[in-house]
Amino acid sequence: METAPLETTQAWLKEPKMSYAGGEFIKGGAPLSLKNPANCRDLTKIYEADDRTLALASLSAQNAMRGAWAQITRRERAQALEAIGQLIRDHRSELAILETLANGKLYSESFNDDLPESADVFDYYAGWVDKYYSETCPVERGFLNYTVREPIGVCALIVPWNFPLLLACWKMAPALAMGNTVIVKPAPNTTLTLIRLAELIDTAKILPPGVFNLVLGGAEIGQKLCLDPRIQKVSFTGSSDVAKEVVKASVSQNLKSLTLELGGKSPNIIFADAKDLDWTVRQSFRASFSHKGEKCSEPTRFFVEAPVYKQVCEHMASLAHAVVCGDPFASLSTQGAQCNEAQFEKILRYIEIGKKESCRLLAGGERDRSPDCQDGYFIRPTLFADANNAMRVSQEEIFGPVVVLIPFHDDEEVLAMANQNRYGLAAGLWTRDLSRALRFCQGLESGMVFVNHYGCYDFSSPFGGIKDSGWGKEMGVHALAEYTKLKSVWFKI
Ligand code: NAD
């Protein structure tokens, strides 16, 4: 691991941060203090975008869309994407520090998970710039018909606080690859990596002004983007309830194209015949509790077949007890701080609900009270055993280090329980029975299914949910359809 340039970062944090619109940094409206969730100390200030900044962002994005960005060749566009990926790689430690300071996740998680993927996704989509072909359709009666894929226009990319840089890059890379211009809006408390990326892109002069814009602020700024008729597309990652506000606003002035990546309450089904039960439990535990459980697709409902239920509960509890919450930069820490006070309080409220719903508390159940943790938002990994699928802790998204364990007796029973939920983002199952695995892959109401592993992501495979977990897909060739419109051209011969 590189040595982290903490001092440089601290100097950078002294200056208040601004939005980036039309190739300029703009002070805008009210200042907002950002806190480090690991110790609640002030980090820096950001200025929320005002109406003038928002108008400048969408107007310059529109102008760039019609002008400089439309005129460059595909090869030049691909080179611009590769250059952004390389900038992220060149500044990996610095960006990982900023992500950890603002989000509270372990530095090793920012450095090893978020940063490489944020860089590589630009290379992946740079490769697609000249490979997303149109088709000639076999029409009859003396016509030639072909289709053309065109950029949609100005895209508002609204992202949450759990993977601030990564989720923005997941959207920026395919949007820019297809020739769109973008306005990124991160969650207000986790803006630092994107601000630094804007500075790096600006200094390196990689993109014409207006192609990439960054507006700072919260729900109100997000709503204004959804209402702006100069914007043609909103790609939103966040909670399912806020998504309804996004949809309403996005169709009120003009009919925007929408991609929605939303919440989850994903089942993880462990059968008694799972190949190596200890390995299965370790993998499942990691999938649930890495990034302190603030992951949309993490498994949070464990359905465990009765003969191995006790063994799985005991092993999960021993793994939970071994977790060391603490300073996200310390090499001994294995779990960081929850991202912000509201989320911290929400998780603790759900833990109290679980206790009242008379689950059996196997581990955790409170904030971490050790001296290292008392000033920050640290919560012990929490396991509720003997839950049932109807309880609120089994049905509602908590988005933290909390998992319920529910025993089951047969395949039909567990498939029905797994599907009894508003969400359908991901599902895991662990079994050696191939027929059963295939039957469950068909029957699970979920956008992604993982068999004998959990969370094998690759840029070439679509990511996204069904039911209340969202509309559309990110990643792979599938994301390109989200950022293009299809034109059909008819020639009479
Ligand atoms: P959130 O819905 O509160 O906010 C998400 C983003 O939307 C933020 O930038 C926020 O400022 C903005 N926003 C809030 N209200 C808005 C409004 N009315 N109009 C427009 N924008 C608005 O979500 P969060 O609390 O930041 O993130 C956690 C949620 O995100 C969880 O539900 C989680 O499952 C989901 N998530 C989903 C995925 C996925 O790929 N499916 C990935 C990560 C997180």
Coordinates of C-alpha atoms and ligand atoms in Angstrom, one line a residue:
M1 CA 0.0 0.0 0.0
E2 CA 1.3 3.5 -0.8
T3 CA 2.1 5.9 2.0
A4 CA -0.9 8.1 2.6
P5 CA -0.1 11.8 2.1
L6 CA -2.2 12.9 5.1
E7 CA -0.5 16.2 5.6
T8 CA -1.2 17.3 2.0
T9 CA -4.8 16.4 2.5
Q10 CA -5.1 18.3 5.7
A11 CA -3.7 21.5 4.0
W12 CA -6.2 21.0 1.1
L13 CA -9.1 20.7 3.6
K14 CA -8.4 24.2 5.1
E15 CA -10.0 25.9 2.0
P16 CA -13.8 25.7 1.7
K17 CA -15.0 23.8 -1.3
M18 CA -17.1 24.9 -4.3
S19 CA -19.3 23.5 -7.1
Y20 CA -17.7 23.1 -10.5
A21 CA -19.9 24.4 -13.4
G22 CA -18.9 25.4 -17.0
G23 CA -15.3 24.8 -16.2
E24 CA -15.2 27.1 -13.2
F25 CA -15.3 26.7 -9.4
I26 CA -18.2 28.7 -8.1
K27 CA -18.8 29.6 -4.4
G28 CA -22.6 29.7 -4.7
G29 CA -24.9 29.7 -1.6
A30 CA -24.8 28.8 2.1
P31 CA -21.8 27.1 3.7
L32 CA -22.2 23.7 5.2
S33 CA -19.7 22.1 7.6
L34 CA -18.6 18.5 7.0
K35 CA -17.7 16.3 9.9
N36 CA -15.5 13.2 10.1
P37 CA -17.9 10.5 11.2
A38 CA -15.1 8.6 13.0
N39 CA -14.6 11.4 15.6
C40 CA -17.2 14.1 14.8
R41 CA -14.5 16.7 14.3
D42 CA -15.0 19.4 11.6
L43 CA -13.3 18.4 8.3
T44 CA -14.0 21.4 6.1
K45 CA -16.8 23.5 4.6
I46 CA -18.6 23.3 1.3
Y47 CA -20.8 25.9 -0.3
E48 CA -24.1 24.6 -1.5
A49 CA -24.8 25.4 -5.2
D50 CA -27.2 28.4 -5.6
D51 CA -29.6 28.8 -8.5
R52 CA -27.1 30.7 -10.6
T53 CA -24.6 27.8 -10.3
L54 CA -27.3 25.3 -11.2
A55 CA -28.3 27.3 -14.2
L56 CA -24.7 27.7 -15.3
A57 CA -24.1 23.9 -14.9
S58 CA -27.1 22.9 -17.0
L59 CA -26.6 25.6 -19.6
S60 CA -22.9 24.9 -20.1
A61 CA -23.6 21.2 -20.2
Q62 CA -26.1 21.8 -22.9
N63 CA -23.7 24.0 -24.9
A64 CA -20.9 21.5 -24.6
M65 CA -23.2 18.8 -25.7
R66 CA -24.0 20.7 -28.9
G67 CA -20.5 22.1 -29.3
A68 CA -17.0 21.0 -28.3
W69 CA -18.0 17.5 -27.0
A70 CA -20.0 16.7 -30.1
Q71 CA -17.1 17.7 -32.4
I72 CA -14.3 15.5 -31.0
T73 CA -13.7 12.1 -32.5
R74 CA -14.6 8.9 -30.8
R75 CA -11.0 8.1 -30.3
E76 CA -10.4 11.4 -28.6
R77 CA -13.4 10.7 -26.4
A78 CA -12.0 7.3 -25.4
Q79 CA -8.6 9.0 -24.6
A80 CA -10.4 11.5 -22.4
L81 CA -12.0 8.6 -20.4
E82 CA -8.7 6.8 -20.1
A83 CA -7.1 9.9 -18.9
I84 CA -9.7 10.3 -16.1
G85 CA -9.1 6.7 -15.0
Q86 CA -5.3 7.4 -15.0
L87 CA -5.8 10.5 -12.9
I88 CA -7.7 8.5 -10.3
R89 CA -4.9 5.9 -10.3
D90 CA -2.2 8.5 -9.9
H91 CA -4.0 10.0 -6.9
R92 CA -5.2 6.8 -5.4
S93 CA -3.9 7.4 -1.8
E94 CA -5.0 11.0 -1.6
L95 CA -8.5 10.1 -2.9
A96 CA -8.8 7.1 -0.6
I97 CA -7.9 9.3 2.4
L98 CA -10.6 11.8 1.4
E99 CA -13.2 9.0 1.0
T100 CA -12.4 7.6 4.4
L101 CA -12.4 11.0 6.1
A102 CA -15.8 11.8 4.8
N103 CA -17.5 8.4 4.8
G104 CA -15.9 6.6 7.8
K105 CA -15.1 3.4 5.9
L106 CA -11.7 1.8 6.5
Y107 CA -8.9 3.3 4.5
S108 CA -8.1 -0.2 3.3
E109 CA -11.6 -0.5 1.9
S110 CA -11.3 2.9 0.1
F111 CA -7.9 2.1 -1.2
N112 CA -8.3 -1.5 -2.2
D113 CA -12.0 -1.6 -3.3
D114 CA -13.3 1.8 -4.2
L115 CA -10.3 3.5 -5.9
P116 CA -9.2 0.8 -8.3
E117 CA -12.7 0.2 -9.5
S118 CA -13.4 3.9 -9.9
A119 CA -10.4 4.1 -12.2
D120 CA -10.9 0.9 -14.1
V121 CA -14.5 1.6 -15.0
F122 CA -13.3 4.5 -17.2
D123 CA -11.0 2.2 -19.1
Y124 CA -13.8 -0.3 -19.5
Y125 CA -16.2 2.2 -21.0
A126 CA -13.4 3.9 -23.1
G127 CA -13.3 0.5 -24.9
W128 CA -17.0 0.8 -25.7
V129 CA -16.9 4.3 -27.3
D130 CA -16.6 2.9 -30.9
K131 CA -18.1 -0.6 -30.3
Y132 CA -21.7 0.1 -29.6
Y133 CA -23.1 -0.5 -33.1
S134 CA -26.4 0.2 -34.6
E135 CA -28.2 -2.3 -36.8
T136 CA -29.8 -2.7 -40.2
C137 CA -33.3 -3.9 -39.8
P138 CA -34.7 -6.5 -42.3
V139 CA -37.6 -4.4 -43.5
E140 CA -39.4 -5.1 -46.8
R141 CA -41.3 -3.4 -49.6
G142 CA -38.4 -1.4 -51.0
F143 CA -37.1 0.3 -47.9
L144 CA -33.7 0.4 -46.2
N145 CA -34.0 0.8 -42.5
Y146 CA -31.2 1.3 -40.0
T147 CA -30.9 2.5 -36.4
V148 CA -28.6 5.1 -34.9
R149 CA -27.6 5.3 -31.2
E150 CA -27.4 8.9 -30.2
P151 CA -26.4 10.5 -26.8
I152 CA -29.5 11.5 -24.7
G153 CA -28.2 14.9 -23.7
V154 CA -27.4 16.5 -20.4
C155 CA -27.5 13.8 -17.6
A156 CA -28.0 14.5 -13.9
L157 CA -26.2 11.8 -11.9
I158 CA -27.4 11.8 -8.3
V159 CA -25.4 9.5 -5.9
P160 CA -25.6 8.6 -2.2
W161 CA -23.0 8.6 0.5
N162 CA -22.0 5.0 0.7
F163 CA -19.6 4.7 -2.3
P164 CA -19.5 8.4 -3.3
L165 CA -16.7 8.4 -5.9
L166 CA -17.3 4.8 -7.1
L167 CA -21.0 5.2 -7.8
A168 CA -20.5 8.5 -9.6
C169 CA -17.8 6.9 -11.8
W170 CA -20.2 4.0 -12.5
K171 CA -22.5 6.6 -14.1
M172 CA -20.0 9.1 -15.5
A173 CA -18.0 6.6 -17.5
P174 CA -20.9 5.2 -19.6
A175 CA -22.6 8.6 -19.9
L176 CA -19.5 10.3 -21.2
A177 CA -18.6 7.3 -23.4
M178 CA -21.8 7.7 -25.3
G179 CA -21.3 11.4 -25.8
N180 CA -23.5 12.9 -23.1
T181 CA -22.5 15.7 -20.7
V182 CA -23.0 15.3 -17.0
I183 CA -23.9 17.1 -13.8
V184 CA -22.9 15.1 -10.8
K185 CA -24.6 15.6 -7.4
P186 CA -23.2 13.7 -4.5
A187 CA -24.7 13.5 -1.0
P188 CA -23.7 16.7 0.8
N189 CA -21.5 15.1 3.4
T190 CA -19.5 12.9 1.0
T191 CA -18.4 15.3 -1.7
L192 CA -14.7 15.5 -1.1
T193 CA -13.4 12.9 -3.6
L194 CA -15.5 14.3 -6.4
I195 CA -14.4 17.8 -5.7
R196 CA -10.8 16.7 -5.8
L197 CA -11.5 14.8 -9.0
A198 CA -13.0 18.0 -10.5
E199 CA -9.9 19.9 -9.6
L200 CA -7.7 17.2 -11.2
I201 CA -9.7 17.1 -14.4
D202 CA -9.8 20.9 -14.6
T203 CA -6.0 21.2 -14.1
A204 CA -5.2 18.5 -16.6
K205 CA -7.7 20.1 -19.1
I206 CA -9.0 16.7 -20.1
L207 CA -12.6 17.7 -20.9
P208 CA -14.0 20.8 -22.6
P209 CA -15.7 23.2 -20.1
G210 CA -19.3 22.1 -19.4
V211 CA -18.8 18.4 -20.1
F212 CA -18.4 17.5 -16.5
N213 CA -20.1 19.6 -13.8
L214 CA -20.4 19.0 -10.0
V215 CA -23.0 20.6 -7.9
L216 CA -22.9 20.5 -4.1
G217 CA -25.9 20.2 -1.8
G218 CA -28.7 18.0 -0.6
A219 CA -32.3 17.1 -1.4
E220 CA -33.3 20.6 -2.6
I221 CA -30.5 20.7 -5.2
G222 CA -31.3 17.2 -6.3
Q223 CA -35.0 18.2 -6.8
K224 CA -34.0 21.3 -8.8
L225 CA -31.9 19.1 -11.2
C226 CA -34.9 16.8 -11.6
L227 CA -37.1 19.8 -12.5
D228 CA -34.6 21.4 -14.9
P229 CA -36.0 21.1 -18.5
R230 CA -32.4 21.5 -19.9
I231 CA -31.7 18.0 -18.4
Q232 CA -32.8 15.0 -20.4
K233 CA -31.8 12.1 -18.1
V234 CA -31.6 11.5 -14.4
S235 CA -29.6 8.5 -13.2
F236 CA -30.3 8.2 -9.5
T237 CA -28.8 5.9 -6.8
G238 CA -30.4 6.2 -3.4
S239 CA -33.4 5.0 -1.4
S240 CA -36.6 3.7 -2.9
D241 CA -38.7 6.4 -1.1
V242 CA -36.6 9.3 -2.3
A243 CA -36.8 7.7 -5.8
K244 CA -40.5 8.4 -5.9
E245 CA -39.8 12.1 -5.4
V246 CA -37.2 11.9 -8.1
V247 CA -39.7 10.3 -10.5
K248 CA -42.4 12.9 -9.8
A249 CA -40.1 15.9 -10.3
S250 CA -38.4 14.3 -13.4
V251 CA -41.6 14.1 -15.4
S252 CA -43.1 17.4 -14.3
Q253 CA -41.3 19.8 -16.7
N254 CA -40.1 17.5 -19.4
L255 CA -40.2 13.7 -19.6
K256 CA -36.7 12.7 -18.5
S257 CA -35.3 9.3 -19.1
L258 CA -34.7 7.6 -15.7
T259 CA -32.4 5.0 -14.3
L260 CA -33.0 4.1 -10.6
E261 CA -30.6 2.0 -8.4
L262 CA -32.4 1.7 -5.1
G263 CA -32.6 -0.1 -1.8
G264 CA -32.3 -3.8 -0.9
K265 CA -33.0 -6.4 1.8
S266 CA -31.3 -9.2 0.1
P267 CA -31.8 -12.9 1.2
N268 CA -28.9 -15.2 1.7
I269 CA -30.0 -18.9 1.7
I270 CA -27.7 -21.4 3.3
F271 CA -28.6 -25.0 2.7
A272 CA -27.3 -27.8 4.9
D273 CA -25.5 -29.3 1.9
A274 CA -23.4 -26.1 1.3
K275 CA -20.0 -27.4 0.3
D276 CA -17.8 -26.0 3.0
L277 CA -20.0 -24.5 5.8
D278 CA -17.2 -22.6 7.6
W279 CA -16.1 -21.0 4.3
T280 CA -19.7 -20.2 3.4
V281 CA -20.3 -18.5 6.7
R282 CA -17.0 -16.5 6.4
Q283 CA -17.8 -15.4 2.9
S284 CA -21.4 -14.5 3.8
F285 CA -20.3 -12.6 6.9
R286 CA -17.8 -10.5 4.9
A287 CA -20.5 -9.8 2.3
S288 CA -22.8 -8.4 5.0
F289 CA -20.4 -6.5 7.2
S290 CA -17.6 -5.0 4.9
H291 CA -18.0 -1.3 4.4
K292 CA -19.8 -1.4 7.8
G293 CA -22.9 -2.8 6.2
E294 CA -23.7 0.3 4.2
K295 CA -24.1 -1.5 0.9
C296 CA -27.3 -1.8 -1.0
S297 CA -26.8 -5.3 -2.3
E298 CA -25.4 -6.8 0.9
P299 CA -27.2 -9.9 2.3
T300 CA -29.2 -8.9 5.4
R301 CA -31.7 -11.8 5.7
F302 CA -30.0 -15.1 6.4
F303 CA -32.2 -18.1 5.8
V304 CA -30.4 -21.1 7.2
E305 CA -31.6 -24.7 6.9
A306 CA -32.6 -26.2 10.2
P307 CA -29.9 -28.9 10.6
V308 CA -27.0 -26.4 10.3
Y309 CA -28.8 -23.4 11.9
K310 CA -27.2 -23.6 15.3
Q311 CA -23.8 -24.1 13.8
V312 CA -24.2 -21.1 11.5
C313 CA -25.5 -18.9 14.3
E314 CA -22.5 -19.8 16.5
H315 CA -19.9 -19.2 13.8
M316 CA -21.5 -15.9 12.8
A317 CA -21.5 -14.8 16.4
S318 CA -17.8 -15.6 16.8
L319 CA -17.0 -13.6 13.7
A320 CA -19.0 -10.7 14.9
H321 CA -17.3 -10.7 18.4
A322 CA -13.9 -10.6 16.6
V323 CA -14.7 -7.4 14.7
V324 CA -12.6 -4.4 15.9
C325 CA -14.3 -1.1 15.4
G326 CA -12.0 1.9 15.4
D327 CA -10.0 4.5 13.7
P328 CA -10.5 3.8 9.9
F329 CA -6.8 4.5 9.3
A330 CA -5.5 2.1 11.9
S331 CA -4.4 -1.2 10.5
L332 CA -5.9 -3.1 13.5
S333 CA -9.5 -1.8 12.8
T334 CA -11.7 -4.1 10.9
Q335 CA -14.8 -1.9 10.8
G336 CA -15.1 1.8 10.3
A337 CA -17.7 4.4 11.4
Q338 CA -21.3 4.7 10.1
C339 CA -21.4 7.5 7.6
N340 CA -23.4 10.2 9.4
E341 CA -25.4 11.0 12.5
A342 CA -28.8 10.4 10.9
Q343 CA -27.7 7.0 9.6
F344 CA -26.1 6.1 13.0
E345 CA -29.4 7.0 14.8
K346 CA -31.5 5.1 12.3
I347 CA -29.5 1.9 12.8
L348 CA -29.7 2.2 16.6
R349 CA -33.5 2.7 16.3
Y350 CA -33.8 -0.5 14.2
I351 CA -31.7 -2.4 16.7
E352 CA -34.2 -1.4 19.5
I353 CA -37.1 -2.4 17.2
G354 CA -35.4 -5.8 16.8
K355 CA -35.0 -6.2 20.5
K356 CA -38.7 -5.4 21.0
E357 CA -39.7 -7.8 18.3
S358 CA -38.2 -10.5 20.5
C359 CA -35.4 -11.7 18.3
R360 CA -32.5 -13.4 20.1
L361 CA -29.6 -11.0 20.1
L362 CA -26.5 -13.1 19.2
A363 CA -24.0 -10.2 19.0
G364 CA -23.8 -6.5 19.1
G365 CA -27.0 -4.6 19.7
E366 CA -25.4 -1.3 20.6
R367 CA -22.9 1.4 19.7
D368 CA -19.2 0.5 20.3
R369 CA -18.3 2.0 23.6
S370 CA -14.6 1.4 23.6
P371 CA -12.4 4.5 24.1
D372 CA -11.3 4.6 20.5
C373 CA -14.9 4.7 19.3
Q374 CA -16.8 6.8 21.8
D375 CA -16.5 10.1 19.8
G376 CA -17.6 8.6 16.5
Y377 CA -20.6 6.7 14.9
F378 CA -19.4 3.1 15.5
I379 CA -21.9 0.3 15.9
R380 CA -21.1 -3.3 16.8
P381 CA -22.0 -5.8 14.2
T382 CA -25.4 -7.0 15.2
L383 CA -27.0 -10.4 14.7
F384 CA -30.6 -11.1 15.5
A385 CA -31.4 -14.9 15.5
D386 CA -34.7 -16.7 15.6
A387 CA -36.3 -13.8 13.7
N388 CA -39.3 -14.3 11.4
N389 CA -39.7 -12.9 8.0
A390 CA -42.6 -10.7 8.9
M391 CA -40.8 -8.6 11.5
R392 CA -39.8 -5.1 10.7
V393 CA -36.1 -5.9 11.1
S394 CA -36.6 -8.6 8.4
Q395 CA -38.6 -6.5 6.0
E396 CA -37.2 -3.0 6.1
E397 CA -33.8 -1.7 4.8
I398 CA -31.6 -0.8 7.7
F399 CA -28.4 -0.1 5.8
G400 CA -25.9 -0.8 8.5
P401 CA -24.2 -3.7 10.3
V402 CA -27.4 -5.6 11.2
V403 CA -28.3 -9.1 10.0
V404 CA -31.3 -11.3 10.9
L405 CA -31.1 -15.1 10.9
I406 CA -34.2 -17.2 10.2
P407 CA -34.3 -21.0 10.2
F408 CA -36.2 -22.9 7.5
H409 CA -37.2 -26.5 6.8
D410 CA -37.9 -26.9 3.1
D411 CA -37.2 -25.4 -0.4
E412 CA -40.7 -24.1 -1.0
E413 CA -40.9 -22.4 2.3
V414 CA -37.6 -20.6 2.0
L415 CA -38.2 -19.5 -1.6
A416 CA -41.5 -18.0 -0.6
M417 CA -39.9 -16.2 2.3
A418 CA -37.0 -14.9 0.3
N419 CA -39.5 -13.4 -2.2
Q420 CA -41.8 -11.9 0.4
N421 CA -40.2 -8.4 0.4
R422 CA -40.7 -5.1 -1.5
Y423 CA -37.1 -5.2 -2.7
G424 CA -35.4 -7.4 -5.3
L425 CA -31.8 -6.3 -5.6
A426 CA -29.6 -9.4 -5.0
A427 CA -29.9 -12.9 -3.5
G428 CA -27.3 -15.5 -2.5
L429 CA -27.7 -19.2 -2.2
W430 CA -25.2 -21.9 -1.0
T431 CA -25.8 -25.5 -2.0
R432 CA -24.2 -28.5 -3.8
D433 CA -27.5 -29.5 -5.4
L434 CA -27.3 -28.2 -9.0
S435 CA -31.0 -28.8 -9.8
R436 CA -32.0 -26.9 -6.7
A437 CA -29.6 -24.0 -7.5
L438 CA -31.1 -23.7 -11.0
R439 CA -34.6 -23.8 -9.7
F440 CA -33.8 -21.0 -7.2
C441 CA -32.1 -19.0 -9.9
Q442 CA -35.4 -19.1 -11.8
G443 CA -37.6 -18.5 -8.8
L444 CA -35.8 -15.8 -6.9
E445 CA -37.4 -12.3 -7.6
S446 CA -34.1 -10.5 -7.7
G447 CA -31.9 -8.5 -10.2
M448 CA -28.8 -10.5 -9.3
V449 CA -28.3 -14.0 -7.9
F450 CA -25.1 -15.3 -6.5
V451 CA -24.5 -19.1 -6.2
N452 CA -21.9 -20.4 -3.8
H453 CA -20.4 -16.9 -3.5
Y454 CA -21.8 -13.5 -2.8
G455 CA -21.0 -10.3 -4.8
C456 CA -18.9 -11.3 -7.8
Y457 CA -19.0 -8.0 -9.6
D458 CA -17.4 -7.4 -13.0
F459 CA -17.9 -4.5 -15.3
S460 CA -19.2 -6.7 -18.0
S461 CA -22.2 -8.0 -16.0
P462 CA -25.3 -5.8 -15.4
F463 CA -25.9 -4.5 -11.9
G464 CA -29.3 -3.5 -10.7
G465 CA -32.6 -4.6 -9.1
I466 CA -36.2 -5.3 -9.8
K467 CA -39.4 -4.5 -7.7
D468 CA -38.7 -1.6 -5.4
S469 CA -34.9 -1.9 -6.0
G470 CA -35.0 0.0 -9.2
W471 CA -35.4 0.5 -12.9
G472 CA -32.7 -0.2 -15.5
K473 CA -29.1 -1.4 -15.2
E474 CA -25.7 -0.1 -14.6
M475 CA -22.5 -1.8 -15.9
G476 CA -21.8 -3.8 -19.0
V477 CA -23.2 -3.1 -22.4
H478 CA -26.6 -2.7 -20.7
A479 CA -25.7 0.7 -19.2
L480 CA -25.0 2.0 -22.7
A481 CA -28.7 1.7 -23.5
E482 CA -29.5 3.8 -20.5
Y483 CA -27.4 6.7 -21.9
T484 CA -28.5 6.6 -25.5
K485 CA -31.6 7.1 -27.5
L486 CA -32.4 5.0 -30.5
K487 CA -33.4 6.5 -33.8
S488 CA -34.9 4.5 -36.7
V489 CA -34.0 5.8 -40.2
W490 CA -36.1 4.9 -43.3
F491 CA -35.0 5.2 -46.9
K492 CA -37.2 4.5 -49.8
I493 CA -35.1 2.8 -52.4
Ligands
NAD1 P1 -31.1 9.1 -0.4 O1 -32.2 8.5 -1.3 O2 -31.5 9.8 0.8 O3 -30.2 10.1 -1.2 C1 -29.5 9.8 -2.4 C2 -29.1 11.0 -3.2 O4 -30.3 11.7 -3.5 C3 -28.3 12.0 -2.3 O5 -27.4 12.7 -3.2 C4 -29.4 13.0 -1.8 O6 -28.8 14.3 -1.5 C5 -30.3 13.1 -3.0 N1 -31.7 13.4 -2.7 C6 -32.3 13.3 -1.5 N2 -33.6 13.7 -1.6 C7 -33.8 14.1 -2.9 C8 -34.9 14.5 -3.7 N3 -36.1 14.7 -3.1 N4 -34.7 14.7 -5.0 C9 -33.5 14.5 -5.6 N5 -32.4 14.1 -4.9 C10 -32.6 13.9 -3.6 O7 -30.1 7.9 -0.1 P2 -28.9 7.8 0.8 O8 -29.4 7.8 2.2 O9 -27.9 8.8 0.4 O10 -28.3 6.4 0.4 C11 -28.7 5.2 0.9 C12 -29.7 4.5 0.0 O11 -29.1 4.3 -1.3 C13 -30.1 3.1 0.5 O12 -31.5 2.9 0.3 C14 -29.3 2.2 -0.5 O13 -29.8 0.9 -0.6 C15 -29.3 3.0 -1.7 N6 -28.2 2.5 -2.6 C16 -28.5 1.8 -3.7 C17 -27.5 1.3 -4.6 C18 -27.8 0.5 -5.8 O14 -27.0 0.4 -6.7 N7 -29.0 -0.1 -5.9 C19 -26.2 1.6 -4.3 C20 -25.9 2.4 -3.1 C21 -26.9 2.8 -2.3

